[in-house]
Coordinates of C-alpha atoms and ligand atoms in Angstrom, one line a residue:
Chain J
X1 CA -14.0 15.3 -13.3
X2 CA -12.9 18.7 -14.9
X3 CA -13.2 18.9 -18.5
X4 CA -12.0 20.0 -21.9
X5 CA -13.5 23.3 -21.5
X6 CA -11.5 23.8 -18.0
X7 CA -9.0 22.7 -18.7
X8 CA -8.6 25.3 -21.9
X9 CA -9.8 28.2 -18.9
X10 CA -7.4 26.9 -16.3
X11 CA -4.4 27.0 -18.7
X12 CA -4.6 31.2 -19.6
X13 CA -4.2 31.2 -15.9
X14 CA -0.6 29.5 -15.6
X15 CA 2.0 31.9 -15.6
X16 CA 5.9 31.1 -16.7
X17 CA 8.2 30.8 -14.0
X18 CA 11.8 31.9 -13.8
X19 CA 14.3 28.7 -12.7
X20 CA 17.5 30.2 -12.2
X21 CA 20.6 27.0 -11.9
X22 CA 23.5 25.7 -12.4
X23 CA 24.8 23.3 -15.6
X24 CA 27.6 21.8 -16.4
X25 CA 29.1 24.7 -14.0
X26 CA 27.7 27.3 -15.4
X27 CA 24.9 29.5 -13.8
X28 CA 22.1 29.9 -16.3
X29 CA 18.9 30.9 -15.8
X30 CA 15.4 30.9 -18.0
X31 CA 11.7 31.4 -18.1
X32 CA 9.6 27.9 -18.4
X33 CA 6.5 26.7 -17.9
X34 CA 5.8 24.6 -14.7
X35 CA 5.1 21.8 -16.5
X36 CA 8.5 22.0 -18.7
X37 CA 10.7 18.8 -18.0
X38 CA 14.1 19.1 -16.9
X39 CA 14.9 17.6 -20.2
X40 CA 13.3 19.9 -22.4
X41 CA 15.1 23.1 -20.8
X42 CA 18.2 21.5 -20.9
X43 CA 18.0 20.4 -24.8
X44 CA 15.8 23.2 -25.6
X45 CA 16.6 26.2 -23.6
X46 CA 20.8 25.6 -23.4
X47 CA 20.7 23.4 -26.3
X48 CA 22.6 20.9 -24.8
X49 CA 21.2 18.0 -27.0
X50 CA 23.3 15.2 -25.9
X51 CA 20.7 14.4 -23.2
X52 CA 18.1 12.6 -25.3
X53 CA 14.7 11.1 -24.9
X54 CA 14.0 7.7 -25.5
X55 CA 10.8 6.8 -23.8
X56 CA 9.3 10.0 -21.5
X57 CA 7.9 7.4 -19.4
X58 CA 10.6 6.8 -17.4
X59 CA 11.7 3.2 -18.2
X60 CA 14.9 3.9 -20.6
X61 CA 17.6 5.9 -18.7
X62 CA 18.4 8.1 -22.0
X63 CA 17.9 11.0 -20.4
X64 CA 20.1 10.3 -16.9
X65 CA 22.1 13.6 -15.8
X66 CA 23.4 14.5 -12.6
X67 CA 21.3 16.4 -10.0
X68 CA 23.4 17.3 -7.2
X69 CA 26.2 14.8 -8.3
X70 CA 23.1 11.9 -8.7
X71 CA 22.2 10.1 -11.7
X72 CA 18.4 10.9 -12.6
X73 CA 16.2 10.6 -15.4
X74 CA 15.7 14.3 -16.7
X75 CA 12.6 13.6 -18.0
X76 CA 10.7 12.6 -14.9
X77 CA 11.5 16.1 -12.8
X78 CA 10.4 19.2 -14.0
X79 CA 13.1 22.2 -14.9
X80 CA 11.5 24.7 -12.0
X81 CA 13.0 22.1 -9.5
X82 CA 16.1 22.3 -10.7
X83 CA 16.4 26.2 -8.9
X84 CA 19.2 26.1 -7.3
X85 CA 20.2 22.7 -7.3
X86 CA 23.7 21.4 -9.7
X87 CA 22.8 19.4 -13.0
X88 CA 25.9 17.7 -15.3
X89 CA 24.9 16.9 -18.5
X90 CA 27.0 14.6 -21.0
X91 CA 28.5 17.6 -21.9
X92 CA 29.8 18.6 -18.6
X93 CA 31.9 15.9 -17.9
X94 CA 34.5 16.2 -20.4
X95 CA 35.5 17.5 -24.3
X96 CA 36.9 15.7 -27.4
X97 CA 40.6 16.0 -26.9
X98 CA 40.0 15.9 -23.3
X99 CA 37.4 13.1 -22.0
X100 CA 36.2 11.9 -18.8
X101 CA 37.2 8.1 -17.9
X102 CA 33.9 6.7 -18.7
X103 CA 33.7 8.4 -22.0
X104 CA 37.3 7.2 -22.8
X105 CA 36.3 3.5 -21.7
X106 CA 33.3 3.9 -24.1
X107 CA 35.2 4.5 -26.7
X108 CA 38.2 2.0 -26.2
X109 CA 35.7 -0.7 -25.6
X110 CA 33.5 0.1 -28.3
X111 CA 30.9 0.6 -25.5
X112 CA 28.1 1.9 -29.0
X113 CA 26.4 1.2 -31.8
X114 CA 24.2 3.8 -32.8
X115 CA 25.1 6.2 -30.0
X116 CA 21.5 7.1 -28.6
X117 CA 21.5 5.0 -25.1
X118 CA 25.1 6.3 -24.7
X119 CA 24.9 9.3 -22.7
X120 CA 22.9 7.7 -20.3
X121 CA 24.8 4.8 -20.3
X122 CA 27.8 7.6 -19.4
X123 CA 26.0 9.2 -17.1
X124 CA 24.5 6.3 -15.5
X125 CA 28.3 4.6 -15.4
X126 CA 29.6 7.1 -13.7
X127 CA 27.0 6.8 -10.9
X128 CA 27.5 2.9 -10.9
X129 CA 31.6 3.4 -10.2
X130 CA 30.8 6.0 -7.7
X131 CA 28.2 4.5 -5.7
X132 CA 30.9 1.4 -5.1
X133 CA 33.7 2.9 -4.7
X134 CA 36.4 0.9 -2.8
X135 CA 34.9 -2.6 -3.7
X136 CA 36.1 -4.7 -6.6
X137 CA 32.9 -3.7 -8.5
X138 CA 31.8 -6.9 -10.3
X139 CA 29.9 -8.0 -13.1
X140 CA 26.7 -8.6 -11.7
X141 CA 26.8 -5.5 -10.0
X142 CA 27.1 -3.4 -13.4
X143 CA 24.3 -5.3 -15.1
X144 CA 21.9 -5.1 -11.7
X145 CA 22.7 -0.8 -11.9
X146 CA 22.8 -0.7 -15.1
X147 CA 18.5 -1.5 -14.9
X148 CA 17.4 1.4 -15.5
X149 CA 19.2 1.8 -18.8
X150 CA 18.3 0.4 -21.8
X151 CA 20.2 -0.3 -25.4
X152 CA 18.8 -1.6 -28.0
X153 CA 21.8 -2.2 -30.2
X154 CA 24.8 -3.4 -28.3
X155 CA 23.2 -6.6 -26.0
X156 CA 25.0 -4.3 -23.3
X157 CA 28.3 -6.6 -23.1
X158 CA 30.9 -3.8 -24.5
X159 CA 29.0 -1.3 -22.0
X160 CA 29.2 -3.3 -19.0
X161 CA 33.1 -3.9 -20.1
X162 CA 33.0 -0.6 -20.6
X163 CA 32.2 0.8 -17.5
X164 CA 34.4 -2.3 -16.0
X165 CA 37.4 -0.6 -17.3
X166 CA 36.9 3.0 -16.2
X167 CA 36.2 1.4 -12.4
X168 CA 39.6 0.0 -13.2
X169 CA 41.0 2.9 -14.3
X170 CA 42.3 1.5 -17.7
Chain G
X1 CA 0.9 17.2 -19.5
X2 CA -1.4 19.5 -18.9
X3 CA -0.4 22.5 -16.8
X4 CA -0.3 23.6 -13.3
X5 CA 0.6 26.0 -10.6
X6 CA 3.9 25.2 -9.3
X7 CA 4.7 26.4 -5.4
X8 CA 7.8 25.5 -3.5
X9 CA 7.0 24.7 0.1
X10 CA 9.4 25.5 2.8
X11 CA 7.7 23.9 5.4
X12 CA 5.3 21.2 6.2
X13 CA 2.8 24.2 7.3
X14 CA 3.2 26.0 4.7
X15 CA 2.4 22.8 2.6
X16 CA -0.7 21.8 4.2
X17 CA -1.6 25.6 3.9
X18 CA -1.5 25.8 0.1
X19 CA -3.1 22.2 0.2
X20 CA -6.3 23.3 2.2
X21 CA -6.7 26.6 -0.3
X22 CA -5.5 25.8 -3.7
X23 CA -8.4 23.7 -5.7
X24 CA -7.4 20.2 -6.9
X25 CA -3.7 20.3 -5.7
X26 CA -1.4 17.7 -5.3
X27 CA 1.8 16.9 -3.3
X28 CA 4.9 16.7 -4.9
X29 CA 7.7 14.3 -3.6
X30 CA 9.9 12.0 -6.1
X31 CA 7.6 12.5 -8.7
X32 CA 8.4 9.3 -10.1
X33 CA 4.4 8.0 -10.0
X34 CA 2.9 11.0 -10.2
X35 CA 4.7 13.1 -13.1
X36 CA 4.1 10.3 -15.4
X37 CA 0.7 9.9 -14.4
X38 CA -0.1 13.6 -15.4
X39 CA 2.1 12.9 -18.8
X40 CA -0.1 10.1 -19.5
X41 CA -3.2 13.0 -18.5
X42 CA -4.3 10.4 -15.6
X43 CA -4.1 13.3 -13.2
X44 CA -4.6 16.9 -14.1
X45 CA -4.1 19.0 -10.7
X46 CA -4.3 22.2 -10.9
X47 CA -1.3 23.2 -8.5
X48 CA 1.5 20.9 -7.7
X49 CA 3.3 21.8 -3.9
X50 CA 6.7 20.4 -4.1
X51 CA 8.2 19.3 -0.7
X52 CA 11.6 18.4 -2.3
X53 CA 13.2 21.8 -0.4
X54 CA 11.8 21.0 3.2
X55 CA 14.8 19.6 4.7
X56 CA 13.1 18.8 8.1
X57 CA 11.3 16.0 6.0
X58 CA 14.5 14.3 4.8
X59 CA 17.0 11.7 7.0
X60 CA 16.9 8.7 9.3
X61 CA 17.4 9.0 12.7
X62 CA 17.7 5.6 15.1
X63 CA 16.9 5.4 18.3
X64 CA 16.0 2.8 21.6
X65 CA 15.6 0.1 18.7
X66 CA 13.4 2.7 16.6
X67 CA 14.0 3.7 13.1
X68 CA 12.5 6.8 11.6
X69 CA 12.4 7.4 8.2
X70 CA 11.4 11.2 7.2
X71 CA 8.7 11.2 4.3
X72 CA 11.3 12.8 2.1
X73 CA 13.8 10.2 2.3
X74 CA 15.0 8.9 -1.5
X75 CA 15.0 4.8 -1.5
X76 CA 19.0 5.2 -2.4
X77 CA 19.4 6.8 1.0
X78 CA 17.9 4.1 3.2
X79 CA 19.4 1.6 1.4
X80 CA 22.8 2.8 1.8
X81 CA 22.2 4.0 5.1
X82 CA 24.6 2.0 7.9
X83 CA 21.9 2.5 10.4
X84 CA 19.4 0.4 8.7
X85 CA 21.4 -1.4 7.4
X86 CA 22.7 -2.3 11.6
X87 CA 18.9 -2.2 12.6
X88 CA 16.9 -3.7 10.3
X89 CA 18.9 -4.9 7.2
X90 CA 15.5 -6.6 5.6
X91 CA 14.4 -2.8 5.0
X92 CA 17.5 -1.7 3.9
X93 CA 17.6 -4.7 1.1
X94 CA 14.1 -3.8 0.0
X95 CA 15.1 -0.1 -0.2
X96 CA 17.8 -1.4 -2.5
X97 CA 15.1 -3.4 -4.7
X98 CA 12.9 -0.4 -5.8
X99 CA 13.2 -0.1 -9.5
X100 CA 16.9 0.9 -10.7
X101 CA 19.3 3.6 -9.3
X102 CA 18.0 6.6 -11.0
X103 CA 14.4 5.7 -9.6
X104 CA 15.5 5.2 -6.0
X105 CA 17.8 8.7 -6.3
X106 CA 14.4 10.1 -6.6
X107 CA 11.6 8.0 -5.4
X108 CA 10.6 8.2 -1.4
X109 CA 9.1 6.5 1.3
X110 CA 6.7 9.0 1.8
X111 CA 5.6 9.2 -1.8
X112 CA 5.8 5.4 -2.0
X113 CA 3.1 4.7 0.6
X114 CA 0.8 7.6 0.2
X115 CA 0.6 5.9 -3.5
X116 CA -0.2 2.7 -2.3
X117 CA 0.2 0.9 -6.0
X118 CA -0.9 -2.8 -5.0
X119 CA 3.1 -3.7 -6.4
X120 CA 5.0 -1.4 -4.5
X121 CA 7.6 -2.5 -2.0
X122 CA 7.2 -0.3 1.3
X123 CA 3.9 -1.3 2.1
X124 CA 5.2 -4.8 3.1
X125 CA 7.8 -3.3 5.2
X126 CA 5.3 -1.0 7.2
X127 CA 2.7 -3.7 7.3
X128 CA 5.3 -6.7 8.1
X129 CA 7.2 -5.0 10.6
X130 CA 4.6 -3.0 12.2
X131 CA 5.5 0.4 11.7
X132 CA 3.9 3.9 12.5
X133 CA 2.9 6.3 10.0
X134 CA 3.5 10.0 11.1
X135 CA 1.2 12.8 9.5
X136 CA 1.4 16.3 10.2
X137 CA -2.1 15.5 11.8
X138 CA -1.9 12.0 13.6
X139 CA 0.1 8.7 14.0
X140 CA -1.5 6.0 12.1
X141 CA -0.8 1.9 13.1
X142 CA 0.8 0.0 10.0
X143 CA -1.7 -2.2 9.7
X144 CA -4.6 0.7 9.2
X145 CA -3.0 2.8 7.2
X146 CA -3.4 0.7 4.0
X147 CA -7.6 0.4 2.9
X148 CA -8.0 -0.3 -0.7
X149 CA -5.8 -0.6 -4.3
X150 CA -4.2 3.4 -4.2
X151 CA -6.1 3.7 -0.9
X152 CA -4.6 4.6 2.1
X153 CA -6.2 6.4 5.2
X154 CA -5.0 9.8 4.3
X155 CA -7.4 12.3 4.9
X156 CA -7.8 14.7 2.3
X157 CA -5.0 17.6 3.0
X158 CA -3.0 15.1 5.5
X159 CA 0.6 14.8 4.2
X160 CA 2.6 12.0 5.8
X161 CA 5.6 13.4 7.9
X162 CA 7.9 10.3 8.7
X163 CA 7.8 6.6 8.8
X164 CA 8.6 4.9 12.2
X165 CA 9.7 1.3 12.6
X166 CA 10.4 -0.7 15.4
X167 CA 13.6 -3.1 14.9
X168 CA 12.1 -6.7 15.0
X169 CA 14.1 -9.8 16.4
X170 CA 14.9 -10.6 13.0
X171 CA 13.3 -9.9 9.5
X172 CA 14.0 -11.0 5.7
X173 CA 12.1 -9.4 2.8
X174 CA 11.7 -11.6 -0.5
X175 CA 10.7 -10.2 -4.0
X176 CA 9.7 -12.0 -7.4
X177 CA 10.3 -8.7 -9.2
X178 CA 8.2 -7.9 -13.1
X179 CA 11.6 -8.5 -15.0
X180 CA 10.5 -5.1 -16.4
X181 CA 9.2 -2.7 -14.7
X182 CA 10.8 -4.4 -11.3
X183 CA 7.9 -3.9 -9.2
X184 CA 6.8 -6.8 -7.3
X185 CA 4.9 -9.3 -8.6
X186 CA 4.9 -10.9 -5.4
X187 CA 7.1 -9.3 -2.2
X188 CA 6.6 -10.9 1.1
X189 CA 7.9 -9.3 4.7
X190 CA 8.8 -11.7 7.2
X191 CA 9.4 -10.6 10.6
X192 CA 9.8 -12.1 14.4
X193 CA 9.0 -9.2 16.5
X194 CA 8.6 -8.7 20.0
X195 CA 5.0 -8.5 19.8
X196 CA 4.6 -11.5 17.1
X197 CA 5.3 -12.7 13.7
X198 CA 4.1 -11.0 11.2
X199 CA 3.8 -12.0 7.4
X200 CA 2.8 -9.2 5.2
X201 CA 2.2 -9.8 1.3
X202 CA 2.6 -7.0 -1.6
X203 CA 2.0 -7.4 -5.5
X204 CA -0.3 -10.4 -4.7
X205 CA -3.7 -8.7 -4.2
X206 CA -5.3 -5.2 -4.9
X207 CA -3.7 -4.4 -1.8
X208 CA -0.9 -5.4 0.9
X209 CA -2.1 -7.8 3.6
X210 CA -1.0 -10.3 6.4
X211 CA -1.2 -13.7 5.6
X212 CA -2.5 -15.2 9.2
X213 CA -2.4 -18.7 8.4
X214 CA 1.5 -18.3 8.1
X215 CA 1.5 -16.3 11.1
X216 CA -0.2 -18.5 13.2
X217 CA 2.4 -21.4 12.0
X218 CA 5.4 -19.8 12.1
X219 CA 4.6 -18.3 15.7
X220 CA 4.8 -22.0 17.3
X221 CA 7.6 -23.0 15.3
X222 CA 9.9 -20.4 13.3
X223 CA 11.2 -22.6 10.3
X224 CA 10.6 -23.1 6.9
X225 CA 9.5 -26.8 7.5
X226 CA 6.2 -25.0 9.6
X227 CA 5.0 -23.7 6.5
X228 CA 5.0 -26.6 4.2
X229 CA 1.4 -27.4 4.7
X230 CA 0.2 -24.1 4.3
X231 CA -1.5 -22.6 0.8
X232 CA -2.5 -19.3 -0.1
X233 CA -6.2 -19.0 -2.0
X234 CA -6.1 -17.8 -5.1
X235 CA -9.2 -16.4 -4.9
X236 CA -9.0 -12.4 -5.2
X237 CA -5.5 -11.9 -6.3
X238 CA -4.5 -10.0 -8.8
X239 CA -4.6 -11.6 -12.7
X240 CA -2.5 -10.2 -15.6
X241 CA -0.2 -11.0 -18.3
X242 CA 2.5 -11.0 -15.8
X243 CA 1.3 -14.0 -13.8
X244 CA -2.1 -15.7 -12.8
X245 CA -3.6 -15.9 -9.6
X246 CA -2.8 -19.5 -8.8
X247 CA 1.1 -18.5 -9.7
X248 CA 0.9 -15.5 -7.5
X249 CA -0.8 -17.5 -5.0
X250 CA 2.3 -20.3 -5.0
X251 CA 4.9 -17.4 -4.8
X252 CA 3.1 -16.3 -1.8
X253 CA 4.2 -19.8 -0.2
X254 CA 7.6 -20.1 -1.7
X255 CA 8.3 -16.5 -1.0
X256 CA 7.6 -16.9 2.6
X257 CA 9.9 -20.0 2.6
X258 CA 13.0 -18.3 1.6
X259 CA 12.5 -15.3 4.2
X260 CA 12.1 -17.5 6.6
X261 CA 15.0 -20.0 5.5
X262 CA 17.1 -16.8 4.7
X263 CA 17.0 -16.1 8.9
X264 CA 17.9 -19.7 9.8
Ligands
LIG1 C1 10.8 2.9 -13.6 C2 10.2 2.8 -12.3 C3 10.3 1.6 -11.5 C4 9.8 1.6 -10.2 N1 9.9 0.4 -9.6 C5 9.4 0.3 -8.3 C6 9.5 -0.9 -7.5 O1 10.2 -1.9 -8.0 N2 8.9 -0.9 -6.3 C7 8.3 0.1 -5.8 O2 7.8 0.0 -4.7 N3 8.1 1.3 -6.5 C8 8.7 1.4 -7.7 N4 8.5 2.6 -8.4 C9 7.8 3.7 -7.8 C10 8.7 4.5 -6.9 O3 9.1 3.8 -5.8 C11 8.1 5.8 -6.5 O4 9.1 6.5 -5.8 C12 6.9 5.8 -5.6 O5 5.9 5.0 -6.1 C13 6.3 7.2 -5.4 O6 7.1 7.9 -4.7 P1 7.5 9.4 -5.1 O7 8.4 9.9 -4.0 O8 8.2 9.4 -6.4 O9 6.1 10.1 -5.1 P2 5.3 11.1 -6.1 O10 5.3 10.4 -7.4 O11 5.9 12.4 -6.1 O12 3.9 11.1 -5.4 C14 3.1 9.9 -5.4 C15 1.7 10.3 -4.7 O13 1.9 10.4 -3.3 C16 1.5 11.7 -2.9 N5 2.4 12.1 -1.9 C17 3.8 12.2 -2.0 N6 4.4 12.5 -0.8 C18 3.4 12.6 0.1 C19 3.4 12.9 1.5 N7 4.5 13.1 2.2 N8 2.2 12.9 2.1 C20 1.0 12.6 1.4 N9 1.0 12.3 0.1 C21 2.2 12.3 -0.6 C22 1.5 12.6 -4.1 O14 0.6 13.7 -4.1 C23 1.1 11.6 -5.2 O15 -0.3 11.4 -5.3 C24 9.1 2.7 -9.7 C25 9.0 3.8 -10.4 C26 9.5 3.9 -11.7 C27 9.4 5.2 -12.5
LIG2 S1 13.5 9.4 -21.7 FE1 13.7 9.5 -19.5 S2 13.8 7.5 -19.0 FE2 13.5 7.3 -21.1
LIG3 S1 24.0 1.9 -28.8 FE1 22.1 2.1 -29.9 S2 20.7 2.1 -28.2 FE2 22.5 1.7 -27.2

């Protein structure tokens, strides 16, 4: 077992490291500590906040992005493995005036309550109409992909209609 | 968390390298056991040597009825993959099965069974269908590489290289999943193989095992009807708020039942 006091002597030792990546298109680069989550840079370093944290235990899906075109939760990798590898946030996907599909569905099919789950939901949707592209994606399907997302306001119907319609393309 | 050293391996090598010379080091591969394991300060290693950038550990190759899975292989890839799906769909489905989408775009095989949690999936698909694990020092039979509750027979430094299964005559995986955190509270592998049938049960016990009594059965008559006078002893299974022993032990038995009926 390693103690308190090790612990303390063995942290003066770790060093930042420099991750250098791309976001949302953009190459951006920044000095972190190893153990710094994916999340944290993203919301803390860029600023992008519209990744949020729900749990940090990696149950909730609140945090999904894209890692190489891949929905993952951003809270359970840590930023230095990012180097070099693409991450979309919520904000990479589209702009108000200009929105991506899902987003659009989201908001025709009241797919929100109080908004935190959503960009996850997004995210996560996206991945869901990818993943089955060129089958009639069905209901069941939505709700078994949509597991590792959680709401706690809507009881999910609106965001499985939702994500429905963008697979739909209306 | 508390912090570490963070080193990018480029090769297996260099991996087992770092391993033998940094202090308490650990491996890094989906991270999703072992980073929140050192949020909740259950771990505290003192480097971390990520083998997400060693490409030589990643894909599935099949071969002369052989499958082989590279440790690095994410959950999402074997379960989409058309080969496994061709060769041994039962593994493919309980690839699909692993906790939700995000988890299995991370989470890998290597990762899964060096872990060993007594409700993970993959240690009834090595066990039930009698696979090989490949280390970068040894191979290691299915059935020995799995010795306790998060016990495997890893040596210390040993990093596990690939996962090799032979294609049985037919296999079908069944899984009672936690409705939460979807790991199995009871997963049973059911396979006819060349060499045998093979039960092997997950989430029941501290630790995957065959269940021989349902071997024995099934090998002189493969249907569902073989096992109806068969029970599983409650005795030593796991206990939590999730389900009791004696529940576990009937899902062991029911479970079995549909894999099998599933082949008919
Ligand atoms: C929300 C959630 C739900 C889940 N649901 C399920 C489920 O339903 N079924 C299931 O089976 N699992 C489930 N899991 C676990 C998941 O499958 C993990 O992927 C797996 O347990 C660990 O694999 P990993 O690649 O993430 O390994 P890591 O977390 O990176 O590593 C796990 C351990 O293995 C060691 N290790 C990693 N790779 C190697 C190697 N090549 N050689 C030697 N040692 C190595 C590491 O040092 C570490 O000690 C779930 C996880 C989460 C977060
Ligand atoms: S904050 Fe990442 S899964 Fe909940
Ligand atoms: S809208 Fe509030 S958590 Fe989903």
């Amino acid at each position: 077992m390693t103690g308190f006091a090790d612990f303390i002597g063995g942290f003066g030792d770790i060093m930042t490291v420099k991750v250098t990546t791309t976001v949302n298109g953009k190459p951006v680069s920044g000095d972190v500590e190893p153990n710094t989550l994916l999340v944290e840079f993203v919301r803390e370093n860029l600023g992008l906040t519209g990744t949020h944290v729900g749990c940090d235990t990696s149950q909730c899906g609140a945090c999904t992005v894209h890692f190489d075109g891949k929905p993952v939760k951003s809270c359970t990798i840590l930023a230095v493995q990012a180097e070099g590898h693409q991450v979309v946030t919520i904000e990479g996907i589209g702009q108000p005036g200009n929105l991506h599909p899902m987003q659009a569905a989201f908001q025709e099919n009241h797919g929100l309550q109080c908004g935190f789950c959503t960009p996850g939901m997004i995210m996560a949707g996206i991945g869901i109409v990818e993943r089955n592209k060129g089958t009639n994606l069905s209901e069941e399907t939505i709700r078994a992909e949509l597991e590792g997302n959680i709401c706690r306001c809507t009881g999910y119907h609106n965001i499985v209609k939702s994500i429905a319609a963008a697979a739909r393309g209306n | 968390m508390y912090n570490f050293t963070y080193h990018r391996a480029g090769s297996v090598d260099a991996a087992a390298a770092k391993l033998a010379e940094s202090g308490d080091a650990k491996l890094l591969a989906g991270g999703m056991t072992l980073l929140p394991t050192m949020k909740q300060r259950l771990a505290q290693p003192s480097d971390l040597i990520d083998l997400n950038e060693i490409d030589g550990l990643k894909g599935i190759t099949v071969s002369g009825g052989t499958v082989t899975i590279g440790a690095m292989t994410r959950h999402a890839d074997v379960a989409a993959s058309a080969e496994v799906q061709q060769a041994i769909p039962a593994l493919a489905k309980l690839a699909g099965l692993i906790g939700d989408p995000a988890v299995r775009n991370r989470g890998t095989i290597g990762g899964s069974i060096a872990n060993n949690d007594p409700a993970a999936d993959y240690p009834a698909a090595v066990v039930g269908l009698g696979a090989t694990v490949v280390t970068n020092k040894r191979e290691i039979a299915g059935d020995d590489f799995f010795t306790g509750m998060f016990e495997t027979a890893l040596d210390e430094g040993e990093i596990v290289t690939a996962v090799r299964f032979p294609a049985p005559q037919k296999a079908a995986y069944f899984k009672f999943p936690n409705p939460a955190s979807r790991y199995a509270v009871v997963g049973v592998m059911v396979a006819k193989t060349a060499s045998g049938v093979r039960v092997a049960v997950t989430g029941a016990a501290p630790c995957v095992f065959r269940q021989s009594d349902m071997e024995r059965a099934l090998s002189g008559n493969f249907s569902a009807d073989a096992l109806s006078g068969i029970t599983q002893d409650a005795d030593g299974l796991n206990e939590d708020i999730h389900a009791s022993a004696e529940y576990r032990a009937n899902l062991v038995v029911v479970g079995a039942k549909r894999a099998v009926a599933e082949m008919a």
